[in-house]
mmCIF file of C-alpha atoms and ligand atoms in Angstrom:
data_model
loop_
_atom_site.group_PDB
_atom_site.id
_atom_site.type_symbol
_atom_site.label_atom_id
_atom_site.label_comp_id
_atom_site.label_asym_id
_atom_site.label_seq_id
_atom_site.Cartn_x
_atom_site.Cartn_y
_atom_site.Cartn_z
ATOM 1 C CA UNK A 1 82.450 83.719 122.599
ATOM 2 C CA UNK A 2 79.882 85.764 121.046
ATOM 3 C CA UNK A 3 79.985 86.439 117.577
ATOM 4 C CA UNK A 4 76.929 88.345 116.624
ATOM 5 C CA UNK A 5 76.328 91.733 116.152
ATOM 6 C CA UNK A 6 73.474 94.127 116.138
ATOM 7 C CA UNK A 7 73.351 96.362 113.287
ATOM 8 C CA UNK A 8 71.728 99.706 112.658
ATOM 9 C CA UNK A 9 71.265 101.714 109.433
ATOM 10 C CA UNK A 10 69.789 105.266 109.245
ATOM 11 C CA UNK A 11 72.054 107.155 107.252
ATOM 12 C CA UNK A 12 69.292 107.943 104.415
ATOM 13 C CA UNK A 13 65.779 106.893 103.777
ATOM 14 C CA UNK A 14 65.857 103.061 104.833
ATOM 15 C CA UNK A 15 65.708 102.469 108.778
ATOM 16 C CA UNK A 16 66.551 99.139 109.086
ATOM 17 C CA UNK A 17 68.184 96.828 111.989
ATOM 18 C CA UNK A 18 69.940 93.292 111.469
ATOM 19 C CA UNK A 19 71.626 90.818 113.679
ATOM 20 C CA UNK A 20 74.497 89.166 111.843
ATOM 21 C CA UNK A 21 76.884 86.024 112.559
ATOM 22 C CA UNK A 22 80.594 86.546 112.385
ATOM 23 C CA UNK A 23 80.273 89.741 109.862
ATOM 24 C CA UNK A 24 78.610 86.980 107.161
ATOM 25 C CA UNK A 25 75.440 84.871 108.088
ATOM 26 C CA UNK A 26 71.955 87.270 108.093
ATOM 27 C CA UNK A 27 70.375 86.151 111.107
ATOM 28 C CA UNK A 28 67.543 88.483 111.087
ATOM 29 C CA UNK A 29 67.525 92.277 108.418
ATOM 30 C CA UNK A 30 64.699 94.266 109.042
ATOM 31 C CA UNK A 31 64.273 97.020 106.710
ATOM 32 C CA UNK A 32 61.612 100.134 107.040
ATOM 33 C CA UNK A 33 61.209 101.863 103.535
ATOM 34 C CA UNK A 34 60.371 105.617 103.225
ATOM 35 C CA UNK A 35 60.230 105.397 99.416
ATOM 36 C CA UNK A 36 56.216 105.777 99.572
ATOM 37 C CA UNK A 37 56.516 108.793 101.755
ATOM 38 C CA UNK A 38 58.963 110.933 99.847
ATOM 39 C CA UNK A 39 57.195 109.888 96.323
ATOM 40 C CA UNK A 40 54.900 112.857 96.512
ATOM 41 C CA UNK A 41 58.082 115.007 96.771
ATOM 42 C CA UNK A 42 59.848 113.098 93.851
ATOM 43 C CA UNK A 43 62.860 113.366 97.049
ATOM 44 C CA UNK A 44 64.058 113.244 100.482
ATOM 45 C CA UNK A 45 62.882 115.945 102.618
ATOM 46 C CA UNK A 46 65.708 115.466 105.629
ATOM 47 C CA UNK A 47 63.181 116.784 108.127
ATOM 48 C CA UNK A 48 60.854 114.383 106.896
ATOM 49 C CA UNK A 49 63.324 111.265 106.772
ATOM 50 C CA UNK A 50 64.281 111.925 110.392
ATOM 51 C CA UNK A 51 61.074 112.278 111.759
ATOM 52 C CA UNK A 52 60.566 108.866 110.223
ATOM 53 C CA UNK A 53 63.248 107.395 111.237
ATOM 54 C CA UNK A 54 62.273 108.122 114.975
ATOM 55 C CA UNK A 55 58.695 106.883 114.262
ATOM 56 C CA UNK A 56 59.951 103.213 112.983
ATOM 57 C CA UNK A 57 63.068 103.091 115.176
ATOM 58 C CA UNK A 58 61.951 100.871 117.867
ATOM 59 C CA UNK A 59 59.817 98.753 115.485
ATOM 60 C CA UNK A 60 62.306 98.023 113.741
ATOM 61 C CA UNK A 61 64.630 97.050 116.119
ATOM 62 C CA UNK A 62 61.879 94.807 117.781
ATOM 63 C CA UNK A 63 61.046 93.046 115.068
ATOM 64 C CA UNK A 64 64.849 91.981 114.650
ATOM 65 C CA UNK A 65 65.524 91.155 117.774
ATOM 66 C CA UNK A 66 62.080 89.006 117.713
ATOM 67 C CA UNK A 67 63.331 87.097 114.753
ATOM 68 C CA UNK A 68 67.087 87.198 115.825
ATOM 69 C CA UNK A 69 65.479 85.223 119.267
ATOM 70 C CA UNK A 70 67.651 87.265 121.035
ATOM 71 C CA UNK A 71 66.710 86.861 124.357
ATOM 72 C CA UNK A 72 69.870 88.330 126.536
ATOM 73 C CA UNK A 73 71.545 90.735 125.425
ATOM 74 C CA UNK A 74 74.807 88.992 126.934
ATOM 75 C CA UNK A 75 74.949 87.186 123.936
ATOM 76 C CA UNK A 76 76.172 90.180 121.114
ATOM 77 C CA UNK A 77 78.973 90.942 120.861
ATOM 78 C CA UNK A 78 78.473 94.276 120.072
ATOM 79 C CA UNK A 79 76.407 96.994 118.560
ATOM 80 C CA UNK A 80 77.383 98.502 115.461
ATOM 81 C CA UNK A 81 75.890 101.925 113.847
ATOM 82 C CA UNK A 82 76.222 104.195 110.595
ATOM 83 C CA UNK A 83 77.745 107.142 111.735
ATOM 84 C CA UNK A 84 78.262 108.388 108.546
ATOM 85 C CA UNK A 85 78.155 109.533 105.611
ATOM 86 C CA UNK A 86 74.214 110.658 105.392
ATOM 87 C CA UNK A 87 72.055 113.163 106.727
ATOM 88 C CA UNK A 88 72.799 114.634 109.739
ATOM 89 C CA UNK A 89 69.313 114.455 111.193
ATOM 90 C CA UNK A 90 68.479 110.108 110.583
ATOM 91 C CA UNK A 91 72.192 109.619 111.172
ATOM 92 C CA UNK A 92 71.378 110.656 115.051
ATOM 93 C CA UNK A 93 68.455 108.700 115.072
ATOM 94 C CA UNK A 94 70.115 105.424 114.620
ATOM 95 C CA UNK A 95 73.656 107.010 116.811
ATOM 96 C CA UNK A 96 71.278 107.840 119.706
ATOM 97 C CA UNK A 97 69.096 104.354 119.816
ATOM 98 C CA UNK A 98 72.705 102.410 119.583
ATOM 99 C CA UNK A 99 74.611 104.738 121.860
ATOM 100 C CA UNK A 100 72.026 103.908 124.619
ATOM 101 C CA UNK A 101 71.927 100.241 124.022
ATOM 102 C CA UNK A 102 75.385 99.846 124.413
ATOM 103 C CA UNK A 103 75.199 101.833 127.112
ATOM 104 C CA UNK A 104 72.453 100.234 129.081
ATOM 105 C CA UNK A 105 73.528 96.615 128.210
ATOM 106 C CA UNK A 106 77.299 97.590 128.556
ATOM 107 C CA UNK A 107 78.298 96.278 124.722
ATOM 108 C CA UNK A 108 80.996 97.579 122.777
ATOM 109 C CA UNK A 109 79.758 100.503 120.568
ATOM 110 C CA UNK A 110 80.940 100.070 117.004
ATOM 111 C CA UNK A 111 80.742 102.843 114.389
ATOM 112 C CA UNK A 112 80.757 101.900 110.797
ATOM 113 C CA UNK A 113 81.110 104.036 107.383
ATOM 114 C CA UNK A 114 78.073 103.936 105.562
ATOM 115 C CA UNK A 115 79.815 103.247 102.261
ATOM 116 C CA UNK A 116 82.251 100.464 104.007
ATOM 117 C CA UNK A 117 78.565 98.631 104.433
ATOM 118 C CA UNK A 118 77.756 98.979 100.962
ATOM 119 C CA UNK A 119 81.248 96.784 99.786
ATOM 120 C CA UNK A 120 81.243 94.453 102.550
ATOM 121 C CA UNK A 121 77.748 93.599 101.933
ATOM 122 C CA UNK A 122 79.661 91.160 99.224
ATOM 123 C CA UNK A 123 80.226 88.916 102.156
ATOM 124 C CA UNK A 124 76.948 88.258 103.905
ATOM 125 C CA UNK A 125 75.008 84.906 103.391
ATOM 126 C CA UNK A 126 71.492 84.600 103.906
ATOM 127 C CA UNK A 127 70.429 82.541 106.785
ATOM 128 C CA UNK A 128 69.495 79.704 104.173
ATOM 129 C CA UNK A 129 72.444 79.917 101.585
ATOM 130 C CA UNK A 130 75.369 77.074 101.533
ATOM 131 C CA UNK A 131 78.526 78.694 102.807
ATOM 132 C CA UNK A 132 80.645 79.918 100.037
ATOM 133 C CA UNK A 133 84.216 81.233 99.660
ATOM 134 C CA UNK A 134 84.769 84.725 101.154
ATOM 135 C CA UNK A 135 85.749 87.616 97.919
ATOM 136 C CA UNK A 136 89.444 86.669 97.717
ATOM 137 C CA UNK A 137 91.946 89.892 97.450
ATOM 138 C CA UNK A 138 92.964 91.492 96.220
ATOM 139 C CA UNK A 139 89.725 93.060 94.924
ATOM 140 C CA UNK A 140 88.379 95.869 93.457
ATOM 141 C CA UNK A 141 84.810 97.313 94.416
ATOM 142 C CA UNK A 142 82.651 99.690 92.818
ATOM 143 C CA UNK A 143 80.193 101.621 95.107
ATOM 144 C CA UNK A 144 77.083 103.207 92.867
ATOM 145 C CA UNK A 145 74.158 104.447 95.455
ATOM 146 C CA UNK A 146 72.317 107.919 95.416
ATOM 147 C CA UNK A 147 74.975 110.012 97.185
ATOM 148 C CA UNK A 148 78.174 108.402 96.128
ATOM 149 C CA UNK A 149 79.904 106.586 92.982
ATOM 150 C CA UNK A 150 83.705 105.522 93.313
ATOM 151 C CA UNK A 151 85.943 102.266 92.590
ATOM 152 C CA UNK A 152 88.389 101.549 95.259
ATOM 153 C CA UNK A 153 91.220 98.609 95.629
ATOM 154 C CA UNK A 154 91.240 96.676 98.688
ATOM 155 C CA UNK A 155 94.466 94.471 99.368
ATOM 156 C CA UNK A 156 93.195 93.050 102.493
ATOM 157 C CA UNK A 157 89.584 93.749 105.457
ATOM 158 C CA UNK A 158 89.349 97.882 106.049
ATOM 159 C CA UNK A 159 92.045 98.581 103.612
ATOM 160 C CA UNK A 160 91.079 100.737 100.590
ATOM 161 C CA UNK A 161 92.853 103.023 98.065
ATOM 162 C CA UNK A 162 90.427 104.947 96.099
ATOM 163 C CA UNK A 163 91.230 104.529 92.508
ATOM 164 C CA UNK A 164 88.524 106.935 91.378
ATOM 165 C CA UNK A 165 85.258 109.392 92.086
ATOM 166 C CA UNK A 166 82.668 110.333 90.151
ATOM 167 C CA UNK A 167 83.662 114.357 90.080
ATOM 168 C CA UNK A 168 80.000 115.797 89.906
ATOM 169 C CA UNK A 169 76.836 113.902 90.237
ATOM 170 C CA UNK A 170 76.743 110.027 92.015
ATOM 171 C CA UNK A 171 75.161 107.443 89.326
ATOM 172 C CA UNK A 172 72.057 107.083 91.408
ATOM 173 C CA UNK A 173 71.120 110.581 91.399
ATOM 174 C CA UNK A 174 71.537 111.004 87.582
ATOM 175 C CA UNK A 175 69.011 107.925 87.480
ATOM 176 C CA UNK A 176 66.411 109.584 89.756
ATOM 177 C CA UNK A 177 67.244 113.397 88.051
ATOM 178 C CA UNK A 178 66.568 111.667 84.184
ATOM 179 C CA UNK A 179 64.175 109.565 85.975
ATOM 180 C CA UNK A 180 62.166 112.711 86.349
ATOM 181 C CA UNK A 181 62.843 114.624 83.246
ATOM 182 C CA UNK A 182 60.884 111.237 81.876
ATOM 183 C CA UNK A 183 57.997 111.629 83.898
ATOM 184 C CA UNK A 184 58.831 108.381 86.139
ATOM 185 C CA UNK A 185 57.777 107.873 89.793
ATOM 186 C CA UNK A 186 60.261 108.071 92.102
ATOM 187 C CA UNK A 187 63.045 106.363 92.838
ATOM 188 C CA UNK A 188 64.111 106.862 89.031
ATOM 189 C CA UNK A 189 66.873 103.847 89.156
ATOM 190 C CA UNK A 190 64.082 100.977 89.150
ATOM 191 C CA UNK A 191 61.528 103.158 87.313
ATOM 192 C CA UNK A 192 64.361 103.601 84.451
ATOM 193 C CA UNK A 193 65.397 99.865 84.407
ATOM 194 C CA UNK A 194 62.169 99.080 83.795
ATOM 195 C CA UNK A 195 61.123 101.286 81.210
ATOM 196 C CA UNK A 196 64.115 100.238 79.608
ATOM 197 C CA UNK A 197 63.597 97.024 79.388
ATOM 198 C CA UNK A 198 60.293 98.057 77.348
ATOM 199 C CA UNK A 199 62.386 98.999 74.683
ATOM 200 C CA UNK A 200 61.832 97.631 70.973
ATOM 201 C CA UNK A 201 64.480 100.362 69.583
ATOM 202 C CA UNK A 202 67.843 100.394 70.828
ATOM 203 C CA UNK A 203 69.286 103.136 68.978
ATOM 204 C CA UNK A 204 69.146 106.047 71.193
ATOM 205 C CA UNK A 205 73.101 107.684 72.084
ATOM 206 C CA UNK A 206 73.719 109.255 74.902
ATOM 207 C CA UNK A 207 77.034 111.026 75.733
ATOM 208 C CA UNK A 208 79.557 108.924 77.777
ATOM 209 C CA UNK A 209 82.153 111.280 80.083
ATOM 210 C CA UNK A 210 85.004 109.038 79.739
ATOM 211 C CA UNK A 211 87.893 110.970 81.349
ATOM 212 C CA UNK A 212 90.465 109.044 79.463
ATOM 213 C CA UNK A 213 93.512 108.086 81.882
ATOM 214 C CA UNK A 214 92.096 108.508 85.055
ATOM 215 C CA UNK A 215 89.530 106.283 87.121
ATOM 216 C CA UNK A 216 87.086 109.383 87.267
ATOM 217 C CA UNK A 217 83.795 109.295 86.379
ATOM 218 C CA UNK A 218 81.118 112.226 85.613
ATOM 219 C CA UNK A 219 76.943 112.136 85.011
ATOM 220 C CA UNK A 220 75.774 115.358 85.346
ATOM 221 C CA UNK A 221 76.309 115.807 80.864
ATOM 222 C CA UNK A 222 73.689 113.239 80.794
ATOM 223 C CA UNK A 223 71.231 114.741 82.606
ATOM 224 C CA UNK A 224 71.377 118.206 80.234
ATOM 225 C CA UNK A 225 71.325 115.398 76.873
ATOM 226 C CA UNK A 226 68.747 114.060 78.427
ATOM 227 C CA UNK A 227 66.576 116.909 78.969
ATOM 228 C CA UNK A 228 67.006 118.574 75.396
ATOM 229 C CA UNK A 229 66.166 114.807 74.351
ATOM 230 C CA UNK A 230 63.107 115.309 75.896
ATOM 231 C CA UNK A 231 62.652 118.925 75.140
ATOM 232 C CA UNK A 232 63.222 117.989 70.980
ATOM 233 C CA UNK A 233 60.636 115.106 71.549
ATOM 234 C CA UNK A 234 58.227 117.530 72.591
ATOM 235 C CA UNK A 235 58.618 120.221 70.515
ATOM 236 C CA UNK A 236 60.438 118.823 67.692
ATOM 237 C CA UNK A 237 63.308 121.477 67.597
ATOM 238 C CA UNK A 238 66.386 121.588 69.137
ATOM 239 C CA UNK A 239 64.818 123.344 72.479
ATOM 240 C CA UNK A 240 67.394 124.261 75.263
ATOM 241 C CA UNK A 241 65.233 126.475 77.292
ATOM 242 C CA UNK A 242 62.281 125.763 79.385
ATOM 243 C CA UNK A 243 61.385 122.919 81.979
ATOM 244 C CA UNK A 244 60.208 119.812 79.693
ATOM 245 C CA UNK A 245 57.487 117.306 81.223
ATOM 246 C CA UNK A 246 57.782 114.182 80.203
ATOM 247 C CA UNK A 247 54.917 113.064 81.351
ATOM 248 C CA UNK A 248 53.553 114.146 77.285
ATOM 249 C CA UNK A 249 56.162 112.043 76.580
ATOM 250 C CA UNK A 250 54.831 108.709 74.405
ATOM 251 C CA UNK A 251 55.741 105.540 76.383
ATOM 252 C CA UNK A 252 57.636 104.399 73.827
ATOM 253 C CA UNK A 253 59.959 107.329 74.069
ATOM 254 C CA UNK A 254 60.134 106.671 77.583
ATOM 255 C CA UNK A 255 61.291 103.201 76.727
ATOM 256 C CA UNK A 256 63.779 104.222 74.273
ATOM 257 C CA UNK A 257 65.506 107.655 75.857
ATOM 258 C CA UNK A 258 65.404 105.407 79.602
ATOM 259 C CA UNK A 259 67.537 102.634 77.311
ATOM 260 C CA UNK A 260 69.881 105.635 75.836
ATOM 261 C CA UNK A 261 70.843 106.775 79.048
ATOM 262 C CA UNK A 262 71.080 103.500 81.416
ATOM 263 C CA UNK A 263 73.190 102.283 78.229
ATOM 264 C CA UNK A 264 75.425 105.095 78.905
ATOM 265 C CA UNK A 265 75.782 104.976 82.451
ATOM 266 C CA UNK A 266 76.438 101.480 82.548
ATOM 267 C CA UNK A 267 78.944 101.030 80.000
ATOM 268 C CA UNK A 268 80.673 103.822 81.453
ATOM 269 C CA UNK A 269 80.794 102.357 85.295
ATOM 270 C CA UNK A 270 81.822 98.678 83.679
ATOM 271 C CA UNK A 271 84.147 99.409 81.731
ATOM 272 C CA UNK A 272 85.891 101.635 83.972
ATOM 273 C CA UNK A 273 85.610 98.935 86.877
ATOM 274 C CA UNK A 274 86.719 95.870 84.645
ATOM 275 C CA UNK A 275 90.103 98.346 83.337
ATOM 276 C CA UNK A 276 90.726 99.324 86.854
ATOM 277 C CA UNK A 277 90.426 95.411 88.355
ATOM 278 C CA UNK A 278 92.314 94.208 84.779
ATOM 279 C CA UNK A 279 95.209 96.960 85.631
ATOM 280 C CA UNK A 280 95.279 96.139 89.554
ATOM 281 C CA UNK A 281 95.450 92.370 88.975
ATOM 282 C CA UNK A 282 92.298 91.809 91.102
ATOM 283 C CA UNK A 283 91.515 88.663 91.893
ATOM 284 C CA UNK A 284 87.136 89.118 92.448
ATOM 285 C CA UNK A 285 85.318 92.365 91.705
ATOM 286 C CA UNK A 286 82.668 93.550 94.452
ATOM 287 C CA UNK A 287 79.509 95.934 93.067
ATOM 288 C CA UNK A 288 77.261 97.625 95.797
ATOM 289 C CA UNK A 289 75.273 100.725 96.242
ATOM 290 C CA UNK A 290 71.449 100.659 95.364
ATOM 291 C CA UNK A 291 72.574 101.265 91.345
ATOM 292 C CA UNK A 292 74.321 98.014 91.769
ATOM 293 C CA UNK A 293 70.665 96.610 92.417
ATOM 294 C CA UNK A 294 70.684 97.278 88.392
ATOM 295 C CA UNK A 295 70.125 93.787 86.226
ATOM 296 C CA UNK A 296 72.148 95.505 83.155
ATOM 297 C CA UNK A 297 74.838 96.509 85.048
ATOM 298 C CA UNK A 298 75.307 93.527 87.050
ATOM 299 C CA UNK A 299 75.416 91.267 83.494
ATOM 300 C CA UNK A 300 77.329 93.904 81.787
ATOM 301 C CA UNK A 301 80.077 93.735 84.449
ATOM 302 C CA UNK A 302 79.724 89.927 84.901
ATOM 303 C CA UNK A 303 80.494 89.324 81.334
ATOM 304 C CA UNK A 304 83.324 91.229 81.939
ATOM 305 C CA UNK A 305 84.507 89.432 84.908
ATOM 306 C CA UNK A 306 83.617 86.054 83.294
ATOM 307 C CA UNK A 307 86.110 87.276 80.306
ATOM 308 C CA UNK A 308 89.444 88.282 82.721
ATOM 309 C CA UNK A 309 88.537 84.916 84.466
ATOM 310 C CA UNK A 310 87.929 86.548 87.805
ATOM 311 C CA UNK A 311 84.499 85.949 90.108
ATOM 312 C CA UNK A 312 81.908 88.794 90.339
ATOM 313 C CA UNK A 313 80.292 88.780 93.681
ATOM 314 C CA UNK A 314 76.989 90.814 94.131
ATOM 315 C CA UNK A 315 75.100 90.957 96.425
ATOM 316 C CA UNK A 316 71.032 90.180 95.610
ATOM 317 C CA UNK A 317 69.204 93.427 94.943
ATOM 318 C CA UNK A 318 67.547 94.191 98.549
ATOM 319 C CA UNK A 319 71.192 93.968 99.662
ATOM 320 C CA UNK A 320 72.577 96.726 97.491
ATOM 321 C CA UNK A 321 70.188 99.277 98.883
ATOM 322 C CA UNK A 322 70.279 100.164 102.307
ATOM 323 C CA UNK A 323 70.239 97.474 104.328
ATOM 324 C CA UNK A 324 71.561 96.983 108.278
ATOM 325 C CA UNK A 325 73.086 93.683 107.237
ATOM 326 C CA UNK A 326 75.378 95.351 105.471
ATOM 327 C CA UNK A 327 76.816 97.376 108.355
ATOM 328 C CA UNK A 328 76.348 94.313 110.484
ATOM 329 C CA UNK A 329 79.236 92.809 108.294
ATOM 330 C CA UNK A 330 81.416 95.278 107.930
ATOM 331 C CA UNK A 331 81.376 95.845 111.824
ATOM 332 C CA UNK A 332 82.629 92.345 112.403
ATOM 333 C CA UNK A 333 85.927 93.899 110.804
ATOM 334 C CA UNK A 334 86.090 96.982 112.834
ATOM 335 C CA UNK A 335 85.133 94.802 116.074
ATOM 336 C CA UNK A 336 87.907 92.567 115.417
ATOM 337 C CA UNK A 337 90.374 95.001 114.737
ATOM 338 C CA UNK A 338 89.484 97.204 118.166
ATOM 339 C CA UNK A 339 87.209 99.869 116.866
ATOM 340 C CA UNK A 340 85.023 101.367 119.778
ATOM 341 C CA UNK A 341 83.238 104.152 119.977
ATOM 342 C CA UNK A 342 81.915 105.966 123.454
ATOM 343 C CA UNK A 343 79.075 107.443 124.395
ATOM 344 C CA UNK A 344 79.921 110.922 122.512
ATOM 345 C CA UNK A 345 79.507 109.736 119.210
ATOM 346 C CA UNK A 346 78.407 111.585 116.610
ATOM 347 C CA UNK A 347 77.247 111.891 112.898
ATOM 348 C CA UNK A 348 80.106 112.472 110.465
ATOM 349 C CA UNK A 349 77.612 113.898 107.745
ATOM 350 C CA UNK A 350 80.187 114.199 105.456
ATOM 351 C CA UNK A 351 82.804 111.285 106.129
ATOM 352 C CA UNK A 352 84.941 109.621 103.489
ATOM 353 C CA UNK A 353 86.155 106.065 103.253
ATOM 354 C CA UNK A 354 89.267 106.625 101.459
ATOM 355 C CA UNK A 355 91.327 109.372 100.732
HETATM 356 O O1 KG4 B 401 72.431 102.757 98.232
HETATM 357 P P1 KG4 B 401 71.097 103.393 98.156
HETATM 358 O O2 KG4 B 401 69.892 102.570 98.553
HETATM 359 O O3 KG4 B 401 71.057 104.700 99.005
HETATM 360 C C1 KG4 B 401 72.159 105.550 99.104
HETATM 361 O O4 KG4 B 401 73.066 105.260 99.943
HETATM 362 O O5 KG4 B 401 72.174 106.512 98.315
HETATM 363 O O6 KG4 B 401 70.943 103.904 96.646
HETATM 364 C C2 KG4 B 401 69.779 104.536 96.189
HETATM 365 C C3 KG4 B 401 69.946 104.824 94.712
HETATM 366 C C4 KG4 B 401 68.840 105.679 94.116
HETATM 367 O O7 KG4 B 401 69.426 106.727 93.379
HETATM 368 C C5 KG4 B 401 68.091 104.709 93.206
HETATM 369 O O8 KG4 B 401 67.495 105.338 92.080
HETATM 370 C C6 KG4 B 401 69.194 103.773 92.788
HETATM 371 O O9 KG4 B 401 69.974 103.601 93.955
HETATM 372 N N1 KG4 B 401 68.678 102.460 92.329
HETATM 373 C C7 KG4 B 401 68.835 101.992 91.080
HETATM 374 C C8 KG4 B 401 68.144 100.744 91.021
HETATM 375 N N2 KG4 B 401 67.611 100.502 92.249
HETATM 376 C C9 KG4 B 401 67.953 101.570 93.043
HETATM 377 N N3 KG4 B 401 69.468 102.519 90.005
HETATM 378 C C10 KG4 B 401 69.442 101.815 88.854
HETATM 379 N N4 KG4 B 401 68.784 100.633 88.709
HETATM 380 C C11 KG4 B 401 68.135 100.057 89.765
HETATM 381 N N5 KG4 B 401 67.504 98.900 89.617
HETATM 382 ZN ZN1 ZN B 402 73.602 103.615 100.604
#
């Protein structure tokens, strides 16, 4: 019996297709970046990312099926597509293109949460990598990308308990909002990392929302201490008004305020995770979401993990971002439990994982 499945991502500003072997071996992951397009903007323009998204579509989906060899269709066993959460407009792009190919090739139609993808891209092997032992539960996952920061608890495949939310902005986006305060291109969560690691003074304190007894999290304090950082900087007072550009900033100060607040956020997000997997008696913790593409965050948690004596499993950087692989192996899960969707639909802009 078949046991691949097409996969297609469009939810945001990657449009990317993959073909993957029982929800774990990559066969083929073709991802189409926007990130040079929406630089000018310092942002997604949805009209923009859609329009895109129609442009590289069937590119895209070539070029996986080229390397996939996939010859007959007859040999998926199913499509799978993000229909949610994301924008409404890509979402449709990538709904439409795998409503019709189920349709025309009569596969099961398989519909797949967006931020499901991001934790089950823990599981996926690359076509060259030995075989290694699935994330045993039960585990807890943190999700960090642009639109969404939580930790849930999984006690078995589809099965998750939120533990906690960030209650304002998602990690990512207080990366690319300080990312631009600094005067850094766009996406801010690479531009910051690097910068950071620039650094020759480490002394710089940002504020850390800790929401004592609850799994909560919170980033939008860091982006006002971060732009009165920069405002001081720049005008050597404590300024609170006016729009600072931190492109007068010295790179140095770049360096040090981009180490301040990535120090923050990260200590923050691991040791909430490491409490909440020490507390649930987790036996592997799972980071995805483009932030988890972070190299401080991934040691800072791995240290961590190394100290409760429980495995760490993270995916490799382009797998963290938005990625169809991703979705490819969560789908596996949703195939095998039944999960079919018809030819109406639709994009769930707004749906949640766990409630
Ligand atoms: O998961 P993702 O590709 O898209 C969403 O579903 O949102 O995440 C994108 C986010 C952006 O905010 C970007 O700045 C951030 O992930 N990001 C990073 C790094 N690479 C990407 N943040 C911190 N450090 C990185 N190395
Ligand atoms: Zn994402």
């Amino acid at each position: 019996m078949s046991s691949r499945i097409l996969a297609i991502e469009t939810s945001c500003d990657e449009t990317a297709v993959a073909v993957v072997e029982r929800g774990r071996r990559i066969v083929a992951d073709v991802v189409a970046s926007q990130v040079a397009l929406h630089a000018p903007t310092g942002g997604i323009v949805p009209e923009v990312a859609a329009r895109a998204h129609l442009r590289w579509m069937i590119p895209v989906l070539e070029e996986a099926r080229s390397l996939a060899g996939i010859e007959a269709w007859s040999s998926l066993a199913g499509v799978a597509v993000t229909h949610g959460p994301g924008l409404a407009g890509s979402l449709l792009v990538g709904i439409t293109m795998a409503r019709t190919l189920a349709w025309v090739h009569g596969l099961p139609l398989v519909p797949v949460n967006h931020l499901e993808g991001h934790i089950y891209a823990a599981w996926l092997l690359d076509a060259d990598e030995p075989d290694r032992p699935e994330p045993p539960f039960p585990l807890v996952a943190l999700v960090v990308s642009g639109g969404h920061t939580f930790i849930v608890e999984m006690r078995g495949h589809l099965e998750y308990r939120l533990l906690g939310q960030t209650v304002d902005d998602a990690a990512g986006e207080a990366f690319d909002k300080v990312g631009r305060l600094l005067g850094l291109p766009y996406p801010g969560g690479p531009a910051i990392m690097r910068a950071a690691a620039s650094a020759t003074r480490h002394d710089r304190r940002f504020p850390r929302a800790w929401l004592r007894g609850t799994d909560d999290l919170s980033f939008s304090g860091l982006k006002t201490a971060a732009r009165r950082a920069v405002l001081t900087e720049l005008e050597g007072r404590h300024g609170t008004t006016g729009e600072p550009d931190g492109a007068r900033l010295a790179p140095e100060t770049v360096a040090e305020l981009a180490w301040g607040f990535q120090d923050s956020v990260v200590d923050v997000l691991a040791t909430k995770t490491l409490r909440a997997a020490e507390r649930c008696g987790a036996r592997s913790i799972v980071i995805g979401g483009g932030v988890a593409a972070n190299a401080v965050l991934r040691e800072r948690i791995g240290e961590g993990a190394r100290s409760l004596g429980v495995p760490l499993i993270v995916p490799r950087p382009a797998l963290c971002t938005d990625n169809a692989a991703m979705i490819g192996a969560a789908a596996w899960h949703r195939w095998r439990a039944g999960a079919r969707a018809g030819g109406d639909l639709d994009a769930r802009p707004s749906l949640k994982l766990a409630v």
